[in-house]
Tab-separated table of N, CA and C in Angstrom:
chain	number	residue	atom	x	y	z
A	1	UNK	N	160.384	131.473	95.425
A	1	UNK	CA	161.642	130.782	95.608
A	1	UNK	C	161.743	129.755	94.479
A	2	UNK	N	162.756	129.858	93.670
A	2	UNK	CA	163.171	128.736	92.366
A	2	UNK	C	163.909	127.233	93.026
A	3	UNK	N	164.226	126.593	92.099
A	3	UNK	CA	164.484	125.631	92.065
A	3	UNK	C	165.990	125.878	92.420
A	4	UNK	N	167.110	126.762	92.186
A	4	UNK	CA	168.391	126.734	92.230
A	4	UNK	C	168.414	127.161	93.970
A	5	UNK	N	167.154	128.573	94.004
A	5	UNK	CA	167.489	128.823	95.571
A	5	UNK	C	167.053	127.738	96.812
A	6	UNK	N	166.440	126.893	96.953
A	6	UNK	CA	166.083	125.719	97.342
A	6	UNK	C	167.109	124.976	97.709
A	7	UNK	N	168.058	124.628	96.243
A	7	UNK	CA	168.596	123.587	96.410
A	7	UNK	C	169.970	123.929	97.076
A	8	UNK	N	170.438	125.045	96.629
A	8	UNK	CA	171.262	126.142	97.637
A	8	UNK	C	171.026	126.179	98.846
A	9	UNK	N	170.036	126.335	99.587
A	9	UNK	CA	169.555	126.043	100.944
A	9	UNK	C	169.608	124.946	101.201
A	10	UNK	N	169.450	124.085	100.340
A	10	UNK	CA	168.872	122.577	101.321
A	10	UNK	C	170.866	122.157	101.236
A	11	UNK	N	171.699	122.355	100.055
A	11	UNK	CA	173.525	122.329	100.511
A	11	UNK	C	174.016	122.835	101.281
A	12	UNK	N	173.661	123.916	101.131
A	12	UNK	CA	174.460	124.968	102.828
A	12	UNK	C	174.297	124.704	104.184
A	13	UNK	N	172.565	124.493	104.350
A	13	UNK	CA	172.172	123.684	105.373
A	13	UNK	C	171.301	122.879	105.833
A	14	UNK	N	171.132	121.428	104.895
A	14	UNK	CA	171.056	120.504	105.286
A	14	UNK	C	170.038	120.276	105.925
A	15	UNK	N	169.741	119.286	106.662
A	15	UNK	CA	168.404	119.115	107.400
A	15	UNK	C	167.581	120.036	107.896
A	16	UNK	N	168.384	120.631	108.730
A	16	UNK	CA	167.710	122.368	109.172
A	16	UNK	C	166.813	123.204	108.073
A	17	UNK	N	167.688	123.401	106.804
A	17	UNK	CA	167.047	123.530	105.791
A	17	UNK	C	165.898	123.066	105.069
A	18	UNK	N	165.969	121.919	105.095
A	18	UNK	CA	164.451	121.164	105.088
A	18	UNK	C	163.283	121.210	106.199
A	19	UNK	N	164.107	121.383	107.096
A	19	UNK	CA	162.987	121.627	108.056
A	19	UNK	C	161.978	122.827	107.927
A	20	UNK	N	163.141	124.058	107.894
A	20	UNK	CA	162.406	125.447	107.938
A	20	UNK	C	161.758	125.938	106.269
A	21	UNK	N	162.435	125.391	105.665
A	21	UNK	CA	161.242	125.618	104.322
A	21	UNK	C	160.182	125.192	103.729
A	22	UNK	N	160.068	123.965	104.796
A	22	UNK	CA	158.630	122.770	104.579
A	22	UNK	C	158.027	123.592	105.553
A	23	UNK	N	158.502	124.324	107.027
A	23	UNK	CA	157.815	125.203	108.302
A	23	UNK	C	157.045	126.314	107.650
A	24	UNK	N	158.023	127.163	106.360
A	24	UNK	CA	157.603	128.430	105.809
A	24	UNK	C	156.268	127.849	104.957
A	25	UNK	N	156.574	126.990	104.302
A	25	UNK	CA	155.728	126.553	103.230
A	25	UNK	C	153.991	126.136	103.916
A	26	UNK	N	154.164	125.435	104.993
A	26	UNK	CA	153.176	125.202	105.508
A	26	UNK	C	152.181	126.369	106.405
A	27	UNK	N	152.947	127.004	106.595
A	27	UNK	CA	152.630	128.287	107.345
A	27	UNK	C	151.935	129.087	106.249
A	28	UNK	N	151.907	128.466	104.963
A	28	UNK	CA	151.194	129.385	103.497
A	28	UNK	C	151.885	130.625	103.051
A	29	UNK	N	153.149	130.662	103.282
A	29	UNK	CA	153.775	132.070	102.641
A	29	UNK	C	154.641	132.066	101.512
A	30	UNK	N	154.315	132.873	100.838
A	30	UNK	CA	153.889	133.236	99.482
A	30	UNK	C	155.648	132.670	98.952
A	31	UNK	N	155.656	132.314	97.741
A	31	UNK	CA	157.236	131.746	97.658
A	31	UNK	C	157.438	130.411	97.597
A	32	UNK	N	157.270	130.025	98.527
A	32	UNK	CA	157.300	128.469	98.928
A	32	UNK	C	156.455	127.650	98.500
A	33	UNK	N	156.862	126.813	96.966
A	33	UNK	CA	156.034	126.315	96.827
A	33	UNK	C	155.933	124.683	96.772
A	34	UNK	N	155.012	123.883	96.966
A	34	UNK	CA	155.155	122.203	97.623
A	34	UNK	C	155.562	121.582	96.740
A	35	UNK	N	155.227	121.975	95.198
A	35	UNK	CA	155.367	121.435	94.322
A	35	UNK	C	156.864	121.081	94.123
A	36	UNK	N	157.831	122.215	94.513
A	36	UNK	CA	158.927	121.990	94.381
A	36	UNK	C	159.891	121.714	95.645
A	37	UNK	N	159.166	122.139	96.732
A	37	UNK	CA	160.436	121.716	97.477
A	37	UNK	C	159.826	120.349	98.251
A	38	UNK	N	159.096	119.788	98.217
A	38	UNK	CA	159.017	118.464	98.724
A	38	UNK	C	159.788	117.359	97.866
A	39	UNK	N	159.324	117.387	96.042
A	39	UNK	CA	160.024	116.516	95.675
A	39	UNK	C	161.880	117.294	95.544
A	40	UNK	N	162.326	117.832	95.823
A	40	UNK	CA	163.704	118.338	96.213
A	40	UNK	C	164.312	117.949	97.512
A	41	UNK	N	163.365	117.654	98.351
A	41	UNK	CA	164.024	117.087	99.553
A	41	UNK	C	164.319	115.783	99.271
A	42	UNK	N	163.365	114.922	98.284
A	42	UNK	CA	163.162	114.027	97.827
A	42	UNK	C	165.030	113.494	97.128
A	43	UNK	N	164.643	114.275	95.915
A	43	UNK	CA	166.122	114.293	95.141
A	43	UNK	C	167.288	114.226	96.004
A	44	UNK	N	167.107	115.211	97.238
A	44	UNK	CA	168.731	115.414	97.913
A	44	UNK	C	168.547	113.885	98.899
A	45	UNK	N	167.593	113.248	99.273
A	45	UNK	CA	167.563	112.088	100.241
A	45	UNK	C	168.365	111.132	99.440
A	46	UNK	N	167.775	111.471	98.066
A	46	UNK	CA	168.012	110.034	96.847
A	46	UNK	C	170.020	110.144	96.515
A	47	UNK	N	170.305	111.226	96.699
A	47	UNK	CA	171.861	111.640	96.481
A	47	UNK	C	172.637	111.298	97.629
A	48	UNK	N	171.854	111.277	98.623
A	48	UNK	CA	172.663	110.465	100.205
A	48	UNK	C	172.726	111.753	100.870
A	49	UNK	N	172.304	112.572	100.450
A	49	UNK	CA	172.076	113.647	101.448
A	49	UNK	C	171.709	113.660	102.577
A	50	UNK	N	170.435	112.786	102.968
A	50	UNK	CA	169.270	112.065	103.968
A	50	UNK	C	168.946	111.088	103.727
A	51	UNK	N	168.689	110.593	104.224
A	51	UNK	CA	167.930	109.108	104.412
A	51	UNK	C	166.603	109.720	103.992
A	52	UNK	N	165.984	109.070	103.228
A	52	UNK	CA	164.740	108.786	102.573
A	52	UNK	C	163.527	109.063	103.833
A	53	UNK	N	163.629	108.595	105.328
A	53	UNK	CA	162.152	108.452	106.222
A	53	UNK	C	162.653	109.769	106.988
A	54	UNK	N	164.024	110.029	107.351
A	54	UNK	CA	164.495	111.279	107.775
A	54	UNK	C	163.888	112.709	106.848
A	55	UNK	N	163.904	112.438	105.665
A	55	UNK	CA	163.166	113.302	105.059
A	55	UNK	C	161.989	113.502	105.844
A	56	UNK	N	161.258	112.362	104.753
A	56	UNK	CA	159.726	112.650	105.289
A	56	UNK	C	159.606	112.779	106.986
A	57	UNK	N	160.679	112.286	107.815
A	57	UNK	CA	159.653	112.714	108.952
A	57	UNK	C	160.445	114.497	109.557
A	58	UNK	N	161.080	114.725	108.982
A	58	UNK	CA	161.200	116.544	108.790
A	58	UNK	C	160.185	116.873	108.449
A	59	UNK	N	159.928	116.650	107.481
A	59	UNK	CA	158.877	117.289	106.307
A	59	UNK	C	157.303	117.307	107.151
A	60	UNK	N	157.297	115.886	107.899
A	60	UNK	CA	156.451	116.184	108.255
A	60	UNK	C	156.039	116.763	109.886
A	61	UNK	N	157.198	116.677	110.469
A	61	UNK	CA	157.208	117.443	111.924
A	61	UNK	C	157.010	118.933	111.490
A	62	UNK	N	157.307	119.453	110.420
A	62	UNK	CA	157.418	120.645	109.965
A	62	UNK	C	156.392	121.132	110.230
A	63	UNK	N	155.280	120.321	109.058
A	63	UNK	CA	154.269	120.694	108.223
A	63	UNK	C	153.396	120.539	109.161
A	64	UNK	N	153.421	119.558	110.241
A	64	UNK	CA	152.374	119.821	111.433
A	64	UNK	C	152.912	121.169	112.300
A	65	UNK	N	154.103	121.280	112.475
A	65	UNK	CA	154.138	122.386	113.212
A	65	UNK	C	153.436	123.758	112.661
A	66	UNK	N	153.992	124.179	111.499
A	66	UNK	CA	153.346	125.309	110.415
A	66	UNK	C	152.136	125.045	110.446
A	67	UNK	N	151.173	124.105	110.388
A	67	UNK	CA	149.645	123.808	110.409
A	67	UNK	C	149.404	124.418	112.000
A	68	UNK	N	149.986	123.428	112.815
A	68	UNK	CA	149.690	124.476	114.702
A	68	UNK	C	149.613	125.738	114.738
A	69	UNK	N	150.424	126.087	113.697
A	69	UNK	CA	150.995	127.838	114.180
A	69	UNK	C	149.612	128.696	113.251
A	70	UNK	N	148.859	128.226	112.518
A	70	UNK	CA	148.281	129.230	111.486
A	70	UNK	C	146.563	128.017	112.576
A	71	UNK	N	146.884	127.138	112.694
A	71	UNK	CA	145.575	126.938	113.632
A	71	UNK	C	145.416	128.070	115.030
A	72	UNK	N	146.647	127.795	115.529
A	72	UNK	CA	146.514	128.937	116.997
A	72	UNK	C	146.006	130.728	116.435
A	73	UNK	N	146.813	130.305	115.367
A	73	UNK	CA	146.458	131.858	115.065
A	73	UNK	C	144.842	131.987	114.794
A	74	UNK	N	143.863	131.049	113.943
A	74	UNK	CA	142.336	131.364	114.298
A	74	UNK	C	142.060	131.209	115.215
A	75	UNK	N	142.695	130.349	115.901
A	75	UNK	CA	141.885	129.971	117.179
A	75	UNK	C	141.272	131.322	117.773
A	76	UNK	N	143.163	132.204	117.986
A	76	UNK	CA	143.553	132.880	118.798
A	76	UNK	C	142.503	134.209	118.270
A	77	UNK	N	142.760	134.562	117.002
A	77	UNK	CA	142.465	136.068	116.773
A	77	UNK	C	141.376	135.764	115.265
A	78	UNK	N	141.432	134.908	114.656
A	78	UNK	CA	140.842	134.591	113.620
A	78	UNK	C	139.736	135.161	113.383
A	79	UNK	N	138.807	134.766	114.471
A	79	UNK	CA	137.096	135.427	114.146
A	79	UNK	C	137.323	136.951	113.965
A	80	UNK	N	137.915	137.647	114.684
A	80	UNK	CA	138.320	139.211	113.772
A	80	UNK	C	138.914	139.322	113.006
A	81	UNK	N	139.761	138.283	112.483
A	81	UNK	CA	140.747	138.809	111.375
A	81	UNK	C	139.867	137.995	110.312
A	82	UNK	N	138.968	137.560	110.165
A	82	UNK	CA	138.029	136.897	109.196
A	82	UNK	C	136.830	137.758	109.047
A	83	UNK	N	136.283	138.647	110.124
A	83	UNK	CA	135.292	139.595	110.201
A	83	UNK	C	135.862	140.928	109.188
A	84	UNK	N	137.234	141.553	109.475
A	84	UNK	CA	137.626	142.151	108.885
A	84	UNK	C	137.825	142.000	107.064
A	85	UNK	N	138.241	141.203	107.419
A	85	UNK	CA	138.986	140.238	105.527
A	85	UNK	C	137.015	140.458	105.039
A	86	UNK	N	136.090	139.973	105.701
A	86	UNK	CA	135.106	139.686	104.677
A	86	UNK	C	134.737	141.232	104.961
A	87	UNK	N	134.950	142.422	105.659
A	87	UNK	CA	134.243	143.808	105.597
A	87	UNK	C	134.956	144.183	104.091
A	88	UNK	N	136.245	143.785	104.187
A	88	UNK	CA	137.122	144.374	103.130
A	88	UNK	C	136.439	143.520	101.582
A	89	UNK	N	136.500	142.345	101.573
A	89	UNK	CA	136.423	141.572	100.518
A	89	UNK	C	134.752	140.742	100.607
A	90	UNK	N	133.731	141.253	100.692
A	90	UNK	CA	132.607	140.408	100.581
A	90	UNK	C	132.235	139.760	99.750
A	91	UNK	N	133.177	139.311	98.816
A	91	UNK	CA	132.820	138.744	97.581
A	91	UNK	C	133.298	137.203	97.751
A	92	UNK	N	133.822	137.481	98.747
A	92	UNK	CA	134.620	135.813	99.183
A	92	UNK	C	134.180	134.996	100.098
A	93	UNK	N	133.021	135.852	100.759
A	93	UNK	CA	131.933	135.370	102.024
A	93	UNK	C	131.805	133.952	101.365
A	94	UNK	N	131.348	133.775	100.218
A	94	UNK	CA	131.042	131.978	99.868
A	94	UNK	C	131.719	131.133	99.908
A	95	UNK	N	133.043	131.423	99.990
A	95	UNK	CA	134.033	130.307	99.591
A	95	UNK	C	134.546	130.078	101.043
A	96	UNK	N	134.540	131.236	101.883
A	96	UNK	CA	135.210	131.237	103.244
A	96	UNK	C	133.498	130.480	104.201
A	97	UNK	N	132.691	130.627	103.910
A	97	UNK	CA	131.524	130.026	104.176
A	97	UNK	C	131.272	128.321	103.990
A	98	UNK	N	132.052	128.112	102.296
A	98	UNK	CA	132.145	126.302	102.686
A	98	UNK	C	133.001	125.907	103.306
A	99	UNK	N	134.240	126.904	102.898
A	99	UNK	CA	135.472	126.503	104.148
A	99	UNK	C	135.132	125.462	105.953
A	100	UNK	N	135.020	126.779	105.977
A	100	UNK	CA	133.800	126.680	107.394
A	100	UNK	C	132.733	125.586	107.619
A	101	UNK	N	131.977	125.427	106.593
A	101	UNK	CA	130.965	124.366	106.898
A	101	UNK	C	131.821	122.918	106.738
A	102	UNK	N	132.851	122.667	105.451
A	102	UNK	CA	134.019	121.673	105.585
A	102	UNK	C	133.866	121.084	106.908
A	103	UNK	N	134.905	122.009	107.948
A	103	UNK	CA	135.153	121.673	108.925
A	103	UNK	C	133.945	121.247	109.803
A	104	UNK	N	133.040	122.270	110.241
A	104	UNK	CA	131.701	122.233	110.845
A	104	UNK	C	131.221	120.661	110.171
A	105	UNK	N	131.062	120.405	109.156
A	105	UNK	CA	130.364	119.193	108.667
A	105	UNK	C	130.840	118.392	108.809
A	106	UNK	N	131.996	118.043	108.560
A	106	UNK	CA	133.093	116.721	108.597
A	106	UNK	C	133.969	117.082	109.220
A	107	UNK	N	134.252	117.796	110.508
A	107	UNK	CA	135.337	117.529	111.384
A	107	UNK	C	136.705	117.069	110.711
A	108	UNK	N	137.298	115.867	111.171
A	108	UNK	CA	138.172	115.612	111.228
A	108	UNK	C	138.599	115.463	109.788
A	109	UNK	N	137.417	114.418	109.200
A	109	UNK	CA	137.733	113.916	108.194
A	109	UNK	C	137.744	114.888	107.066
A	110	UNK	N	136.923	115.984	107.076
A	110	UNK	CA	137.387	117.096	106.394
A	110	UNK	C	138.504	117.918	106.447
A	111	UNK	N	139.426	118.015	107.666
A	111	UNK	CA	140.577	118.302	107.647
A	111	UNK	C	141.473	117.712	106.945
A	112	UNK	N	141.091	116.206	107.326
A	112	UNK	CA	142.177	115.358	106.314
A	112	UNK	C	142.008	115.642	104.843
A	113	UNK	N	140.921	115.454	104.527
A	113	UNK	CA	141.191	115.698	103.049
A	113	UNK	C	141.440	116.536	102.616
A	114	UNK	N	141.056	118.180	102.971
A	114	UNK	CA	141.531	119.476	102.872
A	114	UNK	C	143.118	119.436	102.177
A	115	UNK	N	143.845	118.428	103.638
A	115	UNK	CA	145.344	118.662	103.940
A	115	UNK	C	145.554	117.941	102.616
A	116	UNK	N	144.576	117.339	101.596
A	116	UNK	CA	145.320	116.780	100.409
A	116	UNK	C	145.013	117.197	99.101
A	117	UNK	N	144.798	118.936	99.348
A	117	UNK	CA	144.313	119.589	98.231
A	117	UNK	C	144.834	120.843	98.422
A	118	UNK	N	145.998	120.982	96.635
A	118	UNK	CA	146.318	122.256	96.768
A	118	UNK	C	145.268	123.208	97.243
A	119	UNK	N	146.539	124.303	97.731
A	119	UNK	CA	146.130	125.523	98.472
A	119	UNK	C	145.203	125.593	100.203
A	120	UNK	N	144.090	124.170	99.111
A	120	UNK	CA	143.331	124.321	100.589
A	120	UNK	C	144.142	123.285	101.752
A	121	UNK	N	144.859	123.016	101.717
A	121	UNK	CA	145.682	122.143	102.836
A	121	UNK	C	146.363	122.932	103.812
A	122	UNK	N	146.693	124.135	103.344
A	122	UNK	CA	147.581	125.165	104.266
A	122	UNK	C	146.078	126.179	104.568
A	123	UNK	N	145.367	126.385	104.228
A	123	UNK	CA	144.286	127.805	104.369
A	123	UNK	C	143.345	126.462	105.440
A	124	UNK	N	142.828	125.590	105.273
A	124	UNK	CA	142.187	124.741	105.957
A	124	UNK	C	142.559	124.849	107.687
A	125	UNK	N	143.577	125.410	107.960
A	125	UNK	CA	144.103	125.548	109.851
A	125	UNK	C	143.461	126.428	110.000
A	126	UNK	N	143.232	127.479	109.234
A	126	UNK	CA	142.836	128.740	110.093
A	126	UNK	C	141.334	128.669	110.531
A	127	UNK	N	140.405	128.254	109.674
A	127	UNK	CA	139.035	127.687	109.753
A	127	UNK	C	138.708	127.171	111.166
A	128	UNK	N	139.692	125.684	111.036
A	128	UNK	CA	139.821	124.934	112.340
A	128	UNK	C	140.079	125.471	113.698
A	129	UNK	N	141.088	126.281	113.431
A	129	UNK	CA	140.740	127.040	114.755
A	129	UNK	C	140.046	128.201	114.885
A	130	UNK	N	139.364	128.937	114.383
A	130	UNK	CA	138.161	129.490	114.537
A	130	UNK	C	137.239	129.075	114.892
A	131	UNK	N	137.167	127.521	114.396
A	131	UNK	CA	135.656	126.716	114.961
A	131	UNK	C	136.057	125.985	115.874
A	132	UNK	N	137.211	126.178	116.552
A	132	UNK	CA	137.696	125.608	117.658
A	132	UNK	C	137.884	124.159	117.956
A	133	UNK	N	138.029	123.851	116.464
A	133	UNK	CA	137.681	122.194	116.575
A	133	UNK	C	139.018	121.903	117.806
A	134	UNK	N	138.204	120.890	118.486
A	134	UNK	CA	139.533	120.431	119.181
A	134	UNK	C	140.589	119.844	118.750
A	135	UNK	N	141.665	120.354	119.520
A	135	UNK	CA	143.298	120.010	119.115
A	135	UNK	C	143.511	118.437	118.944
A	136	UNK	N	143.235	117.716	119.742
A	136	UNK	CA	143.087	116.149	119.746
A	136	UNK	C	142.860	115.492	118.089
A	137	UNK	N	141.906	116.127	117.531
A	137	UNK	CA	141.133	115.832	116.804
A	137	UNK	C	142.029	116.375	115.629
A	138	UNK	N	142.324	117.769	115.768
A	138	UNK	CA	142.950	118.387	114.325
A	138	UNK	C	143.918	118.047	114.541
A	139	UNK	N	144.728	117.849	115.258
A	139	UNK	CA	146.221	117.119	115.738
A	139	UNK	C	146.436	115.695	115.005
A	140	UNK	N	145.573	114.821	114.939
A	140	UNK	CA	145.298	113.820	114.047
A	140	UNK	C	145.443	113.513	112.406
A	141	UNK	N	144.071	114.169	112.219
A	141	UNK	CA	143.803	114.295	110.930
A	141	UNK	C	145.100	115.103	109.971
A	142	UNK	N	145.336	116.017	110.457
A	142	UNK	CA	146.381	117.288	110.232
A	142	UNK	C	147.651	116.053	110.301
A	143	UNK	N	148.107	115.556	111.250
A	143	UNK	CA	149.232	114.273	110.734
A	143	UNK	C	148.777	113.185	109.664
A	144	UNK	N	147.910	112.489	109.681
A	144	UNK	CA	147.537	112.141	108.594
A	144	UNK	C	147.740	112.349	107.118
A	145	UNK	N	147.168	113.515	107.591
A	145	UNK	CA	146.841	114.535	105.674
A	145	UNK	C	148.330	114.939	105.352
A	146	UNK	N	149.073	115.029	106.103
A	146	UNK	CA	150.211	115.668	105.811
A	146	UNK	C	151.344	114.657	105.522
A	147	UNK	N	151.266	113.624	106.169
A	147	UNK	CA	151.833	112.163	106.311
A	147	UNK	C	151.815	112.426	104.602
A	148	UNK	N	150.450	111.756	104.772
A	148	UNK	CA	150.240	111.066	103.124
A	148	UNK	C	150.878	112.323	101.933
A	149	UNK	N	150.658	113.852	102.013
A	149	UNK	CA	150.890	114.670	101.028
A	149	UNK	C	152.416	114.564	100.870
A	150	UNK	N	153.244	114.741	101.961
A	150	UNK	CA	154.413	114.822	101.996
A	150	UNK	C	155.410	113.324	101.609
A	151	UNK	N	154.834	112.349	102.005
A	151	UNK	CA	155.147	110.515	101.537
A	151	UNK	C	155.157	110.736	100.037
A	152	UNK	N	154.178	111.428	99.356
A	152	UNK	CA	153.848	111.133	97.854
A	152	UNK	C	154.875	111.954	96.947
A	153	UNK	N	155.129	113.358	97.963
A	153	UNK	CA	155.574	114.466	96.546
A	153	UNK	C	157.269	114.104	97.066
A	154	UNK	N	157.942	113.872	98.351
A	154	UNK	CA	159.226	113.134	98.432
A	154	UNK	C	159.073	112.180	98.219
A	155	UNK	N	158.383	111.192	98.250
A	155	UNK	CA	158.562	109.609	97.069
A	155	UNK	C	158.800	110.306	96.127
A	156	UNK	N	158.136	111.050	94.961
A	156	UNK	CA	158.400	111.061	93.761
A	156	UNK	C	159.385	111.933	93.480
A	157	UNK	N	160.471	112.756	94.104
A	157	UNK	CA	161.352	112.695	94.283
A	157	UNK	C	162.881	112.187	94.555
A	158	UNK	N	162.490	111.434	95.740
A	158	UNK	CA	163.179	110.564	95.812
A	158	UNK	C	163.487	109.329	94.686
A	159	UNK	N	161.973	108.980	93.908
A	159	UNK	CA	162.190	107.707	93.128
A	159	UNK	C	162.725	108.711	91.725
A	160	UNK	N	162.060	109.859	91.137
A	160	UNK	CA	162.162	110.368	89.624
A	160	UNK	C	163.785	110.943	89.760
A	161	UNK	N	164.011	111.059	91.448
A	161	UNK	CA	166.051	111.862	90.930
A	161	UNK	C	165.929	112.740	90.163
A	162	UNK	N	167.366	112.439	89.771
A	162	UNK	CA	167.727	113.868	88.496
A	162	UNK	C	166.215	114.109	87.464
A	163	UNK	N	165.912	113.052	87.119
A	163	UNK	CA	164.543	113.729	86.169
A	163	UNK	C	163.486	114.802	86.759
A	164	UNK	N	163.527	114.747	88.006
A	164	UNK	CA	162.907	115.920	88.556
A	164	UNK	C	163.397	117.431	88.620
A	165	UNK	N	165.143	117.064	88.601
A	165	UNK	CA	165.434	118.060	88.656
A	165	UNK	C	165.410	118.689	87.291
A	166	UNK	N	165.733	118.061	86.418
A	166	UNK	CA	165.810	118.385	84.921
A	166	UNK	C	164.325	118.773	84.809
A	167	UNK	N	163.033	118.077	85.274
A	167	UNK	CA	162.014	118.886	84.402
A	167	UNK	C	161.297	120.358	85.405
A	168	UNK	N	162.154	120.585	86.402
A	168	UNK	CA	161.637	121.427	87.179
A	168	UNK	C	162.853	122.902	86.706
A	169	UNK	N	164.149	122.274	86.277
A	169	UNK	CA	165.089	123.175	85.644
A	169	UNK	C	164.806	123.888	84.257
A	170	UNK	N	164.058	122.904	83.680
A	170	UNK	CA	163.535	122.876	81.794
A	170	UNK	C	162.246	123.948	82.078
């Protein structure tokens, strides 16, 4: 998804729009990427589109929801659909192995920081609920991490305006 189709969505419809493409994005599907549509929600808050905390707290009801939905899903079915993925791909056993220990080792606080590192911020739910960390706990951290990711890339949106749009157009 580009920068024109985004911003097309977020005119046509508006909050809703922000909602469900920060939902897609967090959910990790392919397209959606943070880089651009967080500081874009950003830009349209800064144009009077939204209020500036209305943003972020879309952005971030979203992004916890999309994090719930890909946690339930390890919770739910994960340990086979991770048994499978490594029959198919055993070459990735290591990386899906620190994944795992992440969480296992540092709980919470490894969630949080996860949630503040491309890629691994959205792949980091599924782990969690495989290891069943409790909801209490990832429910937390997971607002947190997402708080802060989503505050930073709509701040700099919101504050850079049109220059964002110009260097994301360029």
């Amino acid at each position: 998804m580009d920068l024109n189709a985004v911003s097309m969505y977020f005119q046509q419809y508006g909050a809703v729009a922000v909602f469900v493409i920060v939902l897609l994005e967090y959910c990790n599907l392919p397209g959606f990427p943070a880089g651009i549509i967080m500081p874009l929600a950003g830009v349209w808050a800064a144009q009077g589109n939204l209020g500036f905390w209305t943003a972020i707290g879309l952005s971030v009801a979203a992004g916890l929801l999309g994090s719930v939905i890909l946690y339930g899903i390890g919770r739910c079915g994960g340990q086979i659909f991770l048994n499978a993925y490594l029959k198919k791909f055993p070459s990735h056993r290591g990386g899906i192995e620190r994944t795992l220990d992440t969480v296992r080792q540092r709980g919470s606080w490894g969630v949080f920081i996860s949630k503040l590192i491309p890629m691994v911020r959205t792949v980091i739910s599924i782990p969690a609920g495989v290891l069943r960390m409790p909801l209490r706990s990832y429910l937390l951290s997971t607002l947190a991490g997402v708080f802060v990711w989503n505050f930073v890339f709509v701040g700099a949106g919101y504050i850079g305006g049109e220059a964002i749009l110009h260097y994301f157009a360029g």
